[in-house]
Tab-separated table of C-alpha atoms in Angstrom:
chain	number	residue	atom	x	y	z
A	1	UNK	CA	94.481	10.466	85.243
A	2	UNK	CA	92.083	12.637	86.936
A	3	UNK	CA	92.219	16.495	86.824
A	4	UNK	CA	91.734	18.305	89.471
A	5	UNK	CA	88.170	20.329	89.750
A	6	UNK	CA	90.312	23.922	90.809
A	7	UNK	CA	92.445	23.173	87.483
A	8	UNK	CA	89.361	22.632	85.390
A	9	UNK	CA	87.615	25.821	86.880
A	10	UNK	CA	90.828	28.706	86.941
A	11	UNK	CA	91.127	27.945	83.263
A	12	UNK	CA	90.127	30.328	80.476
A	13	UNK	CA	90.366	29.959	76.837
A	14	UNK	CA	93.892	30.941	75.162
A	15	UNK	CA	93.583	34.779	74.319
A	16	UNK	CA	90.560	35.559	76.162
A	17	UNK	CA	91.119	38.194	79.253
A	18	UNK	CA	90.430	37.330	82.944
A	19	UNK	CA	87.244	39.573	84.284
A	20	UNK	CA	90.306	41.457	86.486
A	21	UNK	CA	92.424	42.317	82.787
A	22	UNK	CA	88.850	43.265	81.081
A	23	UNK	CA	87.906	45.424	83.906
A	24	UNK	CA	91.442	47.112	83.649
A	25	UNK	CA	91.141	47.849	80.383
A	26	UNK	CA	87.666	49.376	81.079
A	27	UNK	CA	89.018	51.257	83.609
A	28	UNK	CA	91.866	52.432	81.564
A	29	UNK	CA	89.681	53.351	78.495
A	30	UNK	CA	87.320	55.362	80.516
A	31	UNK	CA	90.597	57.487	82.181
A	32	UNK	CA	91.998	58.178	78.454
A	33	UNK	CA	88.823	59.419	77.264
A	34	UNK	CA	87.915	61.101	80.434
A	35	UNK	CA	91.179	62.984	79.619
A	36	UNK	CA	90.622	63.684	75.955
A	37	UNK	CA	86.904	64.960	76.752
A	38	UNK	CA	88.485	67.460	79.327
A	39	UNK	CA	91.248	68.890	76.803
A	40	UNK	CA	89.549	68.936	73.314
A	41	UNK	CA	86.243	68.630	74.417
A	42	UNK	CA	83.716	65.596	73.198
A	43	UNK	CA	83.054	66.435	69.648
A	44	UNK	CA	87.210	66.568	69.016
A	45	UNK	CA	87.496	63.608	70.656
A	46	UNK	CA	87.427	60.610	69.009
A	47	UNK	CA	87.487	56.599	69.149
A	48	UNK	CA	90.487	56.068	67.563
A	49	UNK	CA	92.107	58.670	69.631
A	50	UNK	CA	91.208	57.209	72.975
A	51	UNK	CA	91.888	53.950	71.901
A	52	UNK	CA	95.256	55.172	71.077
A	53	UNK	CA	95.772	57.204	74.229
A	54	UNK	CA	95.753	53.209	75.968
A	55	UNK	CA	97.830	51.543	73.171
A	56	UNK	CA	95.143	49.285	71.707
A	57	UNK	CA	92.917	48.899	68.836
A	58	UNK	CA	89.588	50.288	68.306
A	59	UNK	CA	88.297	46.917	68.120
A	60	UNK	CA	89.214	46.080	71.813
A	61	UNK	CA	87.421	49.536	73.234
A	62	UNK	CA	84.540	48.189	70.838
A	63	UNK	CA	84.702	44.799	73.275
A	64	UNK	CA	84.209	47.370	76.108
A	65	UNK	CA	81.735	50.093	74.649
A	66	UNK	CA	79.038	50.207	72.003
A	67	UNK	CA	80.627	53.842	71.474
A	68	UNK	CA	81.514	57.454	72.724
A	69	UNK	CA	78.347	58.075	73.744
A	70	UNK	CA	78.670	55.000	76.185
A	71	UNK	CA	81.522	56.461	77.052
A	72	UNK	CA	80.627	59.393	77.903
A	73	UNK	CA	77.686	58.093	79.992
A	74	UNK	CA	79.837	55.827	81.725
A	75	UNK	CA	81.825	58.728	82.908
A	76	UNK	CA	78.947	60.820	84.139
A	77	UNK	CA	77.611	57.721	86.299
A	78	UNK	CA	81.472	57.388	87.342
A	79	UNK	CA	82.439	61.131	88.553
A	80	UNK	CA	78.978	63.306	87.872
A	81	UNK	CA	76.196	64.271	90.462
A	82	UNK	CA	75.263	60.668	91.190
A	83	UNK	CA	77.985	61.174	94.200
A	84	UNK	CA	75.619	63.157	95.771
A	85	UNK	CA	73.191	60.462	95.929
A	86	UNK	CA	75.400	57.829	97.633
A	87	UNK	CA	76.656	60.379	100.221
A	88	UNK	CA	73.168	60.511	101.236
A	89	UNK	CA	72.539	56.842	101.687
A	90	UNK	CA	76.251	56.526	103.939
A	91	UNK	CA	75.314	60.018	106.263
A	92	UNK	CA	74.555	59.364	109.535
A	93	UNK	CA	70.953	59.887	110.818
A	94	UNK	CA	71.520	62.965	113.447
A	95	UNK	CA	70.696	65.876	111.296
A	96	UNK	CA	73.813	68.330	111.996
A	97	UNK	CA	76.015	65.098	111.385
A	98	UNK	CA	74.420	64.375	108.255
A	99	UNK	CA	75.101	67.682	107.054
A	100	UNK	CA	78.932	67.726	107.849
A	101	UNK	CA	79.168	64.274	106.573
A	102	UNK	CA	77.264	64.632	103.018
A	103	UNK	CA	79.730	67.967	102.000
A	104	UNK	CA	82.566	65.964	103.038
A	105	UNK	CA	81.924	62.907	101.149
A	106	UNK	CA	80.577	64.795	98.050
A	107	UNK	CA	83.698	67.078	97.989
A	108	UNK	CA	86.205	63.916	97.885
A	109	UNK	CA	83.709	62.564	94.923
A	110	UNK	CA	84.421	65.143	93.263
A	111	UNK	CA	88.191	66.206	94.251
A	112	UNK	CA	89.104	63.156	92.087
A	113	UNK	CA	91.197	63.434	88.704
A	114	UNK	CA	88.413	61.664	86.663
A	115	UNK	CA	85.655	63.909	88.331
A	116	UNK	CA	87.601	67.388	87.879
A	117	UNK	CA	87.774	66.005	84.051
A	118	UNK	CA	84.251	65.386	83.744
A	119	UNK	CA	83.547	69.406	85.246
A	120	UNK	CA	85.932	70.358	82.411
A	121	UNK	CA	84.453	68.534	80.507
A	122	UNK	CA	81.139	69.942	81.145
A	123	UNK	CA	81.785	73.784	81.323
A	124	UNK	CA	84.352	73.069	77.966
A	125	UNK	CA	81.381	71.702	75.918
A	126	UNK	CA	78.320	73.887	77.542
A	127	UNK	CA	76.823	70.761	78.967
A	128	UNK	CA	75.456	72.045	81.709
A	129	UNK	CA	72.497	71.847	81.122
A	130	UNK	CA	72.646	68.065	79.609
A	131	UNK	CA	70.272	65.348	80.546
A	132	UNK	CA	72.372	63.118	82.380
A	133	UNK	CA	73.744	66.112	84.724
A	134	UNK	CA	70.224	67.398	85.155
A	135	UNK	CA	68.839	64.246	86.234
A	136	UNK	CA	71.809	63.425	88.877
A	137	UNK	CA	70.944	66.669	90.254
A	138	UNK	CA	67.737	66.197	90.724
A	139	UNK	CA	67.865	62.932	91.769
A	140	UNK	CA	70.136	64.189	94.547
A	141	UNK	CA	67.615	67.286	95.370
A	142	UNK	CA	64.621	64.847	95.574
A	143	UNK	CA	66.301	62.196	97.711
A	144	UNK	CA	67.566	65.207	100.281
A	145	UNK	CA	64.410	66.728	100.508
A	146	UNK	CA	62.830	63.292	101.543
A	147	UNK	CA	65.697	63.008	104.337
A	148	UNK	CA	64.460	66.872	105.238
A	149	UNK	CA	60.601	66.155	105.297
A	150	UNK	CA	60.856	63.631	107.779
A	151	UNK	CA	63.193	65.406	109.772
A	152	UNK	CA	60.447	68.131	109.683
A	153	UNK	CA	57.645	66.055	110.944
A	154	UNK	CA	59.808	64.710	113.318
A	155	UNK	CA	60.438	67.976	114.928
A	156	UNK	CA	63.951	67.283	114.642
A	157	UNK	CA	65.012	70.384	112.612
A	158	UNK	CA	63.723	74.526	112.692
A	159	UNK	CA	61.167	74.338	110.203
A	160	UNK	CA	61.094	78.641	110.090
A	161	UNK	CA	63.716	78.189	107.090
A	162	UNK	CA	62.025	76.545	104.459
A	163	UNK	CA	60.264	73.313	103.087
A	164	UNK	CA	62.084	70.339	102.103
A	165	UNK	CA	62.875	70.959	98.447
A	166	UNK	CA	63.621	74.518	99.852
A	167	UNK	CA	66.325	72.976	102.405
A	168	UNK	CA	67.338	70.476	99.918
A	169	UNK	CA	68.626	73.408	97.280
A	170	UNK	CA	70.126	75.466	100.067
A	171	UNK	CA	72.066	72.589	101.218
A	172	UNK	CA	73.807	71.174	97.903
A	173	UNK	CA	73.759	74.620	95.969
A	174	UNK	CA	76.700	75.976	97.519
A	175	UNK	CA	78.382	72.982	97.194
A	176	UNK	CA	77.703	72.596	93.213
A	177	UNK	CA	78.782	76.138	93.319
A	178	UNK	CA	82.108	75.461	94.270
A	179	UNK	CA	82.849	72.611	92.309
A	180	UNK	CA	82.268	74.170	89.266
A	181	UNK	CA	84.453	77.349	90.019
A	182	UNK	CA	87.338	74.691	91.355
A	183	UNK	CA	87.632	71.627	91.090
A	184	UNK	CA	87.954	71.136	87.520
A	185	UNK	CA	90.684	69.363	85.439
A	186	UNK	CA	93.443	71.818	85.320
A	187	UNK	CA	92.701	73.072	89.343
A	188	UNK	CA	95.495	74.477	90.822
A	189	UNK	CA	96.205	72.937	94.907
A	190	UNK	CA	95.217	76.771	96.079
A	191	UNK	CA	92.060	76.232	94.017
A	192	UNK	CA	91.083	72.843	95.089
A	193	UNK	CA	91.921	74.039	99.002
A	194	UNK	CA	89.442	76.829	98.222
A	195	UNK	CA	86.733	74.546	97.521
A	196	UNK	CA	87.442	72.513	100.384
A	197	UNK	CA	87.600	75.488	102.718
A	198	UNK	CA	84.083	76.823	101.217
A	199	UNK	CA	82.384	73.949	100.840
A	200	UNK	CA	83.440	72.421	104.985
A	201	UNK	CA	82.426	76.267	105.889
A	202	UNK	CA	79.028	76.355	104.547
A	203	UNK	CA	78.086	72.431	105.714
A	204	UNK	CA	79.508	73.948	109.623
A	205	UNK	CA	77.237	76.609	109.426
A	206	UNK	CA	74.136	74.821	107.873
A	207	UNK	CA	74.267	72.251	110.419
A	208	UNK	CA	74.360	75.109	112.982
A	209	UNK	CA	71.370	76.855	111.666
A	210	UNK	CA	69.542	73.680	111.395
A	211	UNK	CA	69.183	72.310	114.266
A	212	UNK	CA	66.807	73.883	117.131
């Protein structure tokens, strides 16, 4: 008797997880260490802790990462600066729009439990000045002073406040500012509605001052 071809195809090897379990259990590894990093820092944390944290073996976050350090980088691509970057690709073209619409979808980027671990992370273990964070941030300062430069050719914005990298700083700055003052892991609600309040009043009046 024939099989049927769906049958044949939704079938998976006894023991071996579905892409949808594997990527829970990713996703689950990566919140347990995330949480671990934030309260004893990376150095104190280690495998078989954040294997434990989840209830498995080390073995099975071996399946998922070659080790902390993976890890580790997985969060920073996860919850660090690289928000910035995909804010800029979703803003809207008008200038003062863009503005408004960058801050507010960097600030719920980073008003997330895994990202306020990640800036405990970093202040906890003096990595501010680490390679992966650097290069986010640049990334993000290069890729808005692009968006600025042709704005300036364009005529569309004053250019009596600056260049493009200039703009660029003065815009996310602030911003960077704020998150690292509050919105870190153990932020209180009258902390995090600081940095909301800051961060929406400086894009409102950059936008203003921006455009002719």
């Amino acid at each position: 008797m024939d099989v049927p071809v769906s049958n044949v195809t939704s079938r998976r090897r006894p023991g071996r997880p579905s892409k949808a379990e594997a990527g829970d259990t990713k996703a689950a590894l990566l919140d347990a260490a995330l949480r671990l990093f934030a309260q004893k820092g990376y150095a104190g944390t280690s495998i078989r802790a954040i294997a434990r944290e989840v209830g498995l073996s080390e073995s099975v976050l071996y399946a998922h990462f070659a080790g902390k350090q993976a890890i580790y980088d997985a969060a920073m691509a996860l919850a660090g600066p690289q928000a910035a970057g995909v804010a800029i690709e979703h803003a809207p073209e008008d200038p003062a729009a863009f503005v408004e619409s960058f801050a507010a979808q960097v600030l719920a980027a980073w008003d997330t439990p895994q990202s306020r671990q990640v800036m405990s992370l970093v202040s906890r273990d003096g990595l501010i000045h680490d390679d992966v964070l650097n290069a986010g941030i640049e990334d993000a300062l290069e890729r808005l002073a692009e968006v600025f430069g042709r704005w300036l050719s364009e005529g569309r914005i004053r250019t009596d406040l600056g260049g493009p990298g200039e703009l660029a700083y003065a815009l996310l700055a602030p911003i960077a500012h704020a998150r690292m003052l509050w919105l870190h892991g153990t932020a209180t609600e009258e902390q995090r509605r600081r940095a909301r309040d800051r961060i929406e009043a400086h894009a409102a009046l950059f936008a203003r001052a921006l455009t002719p």
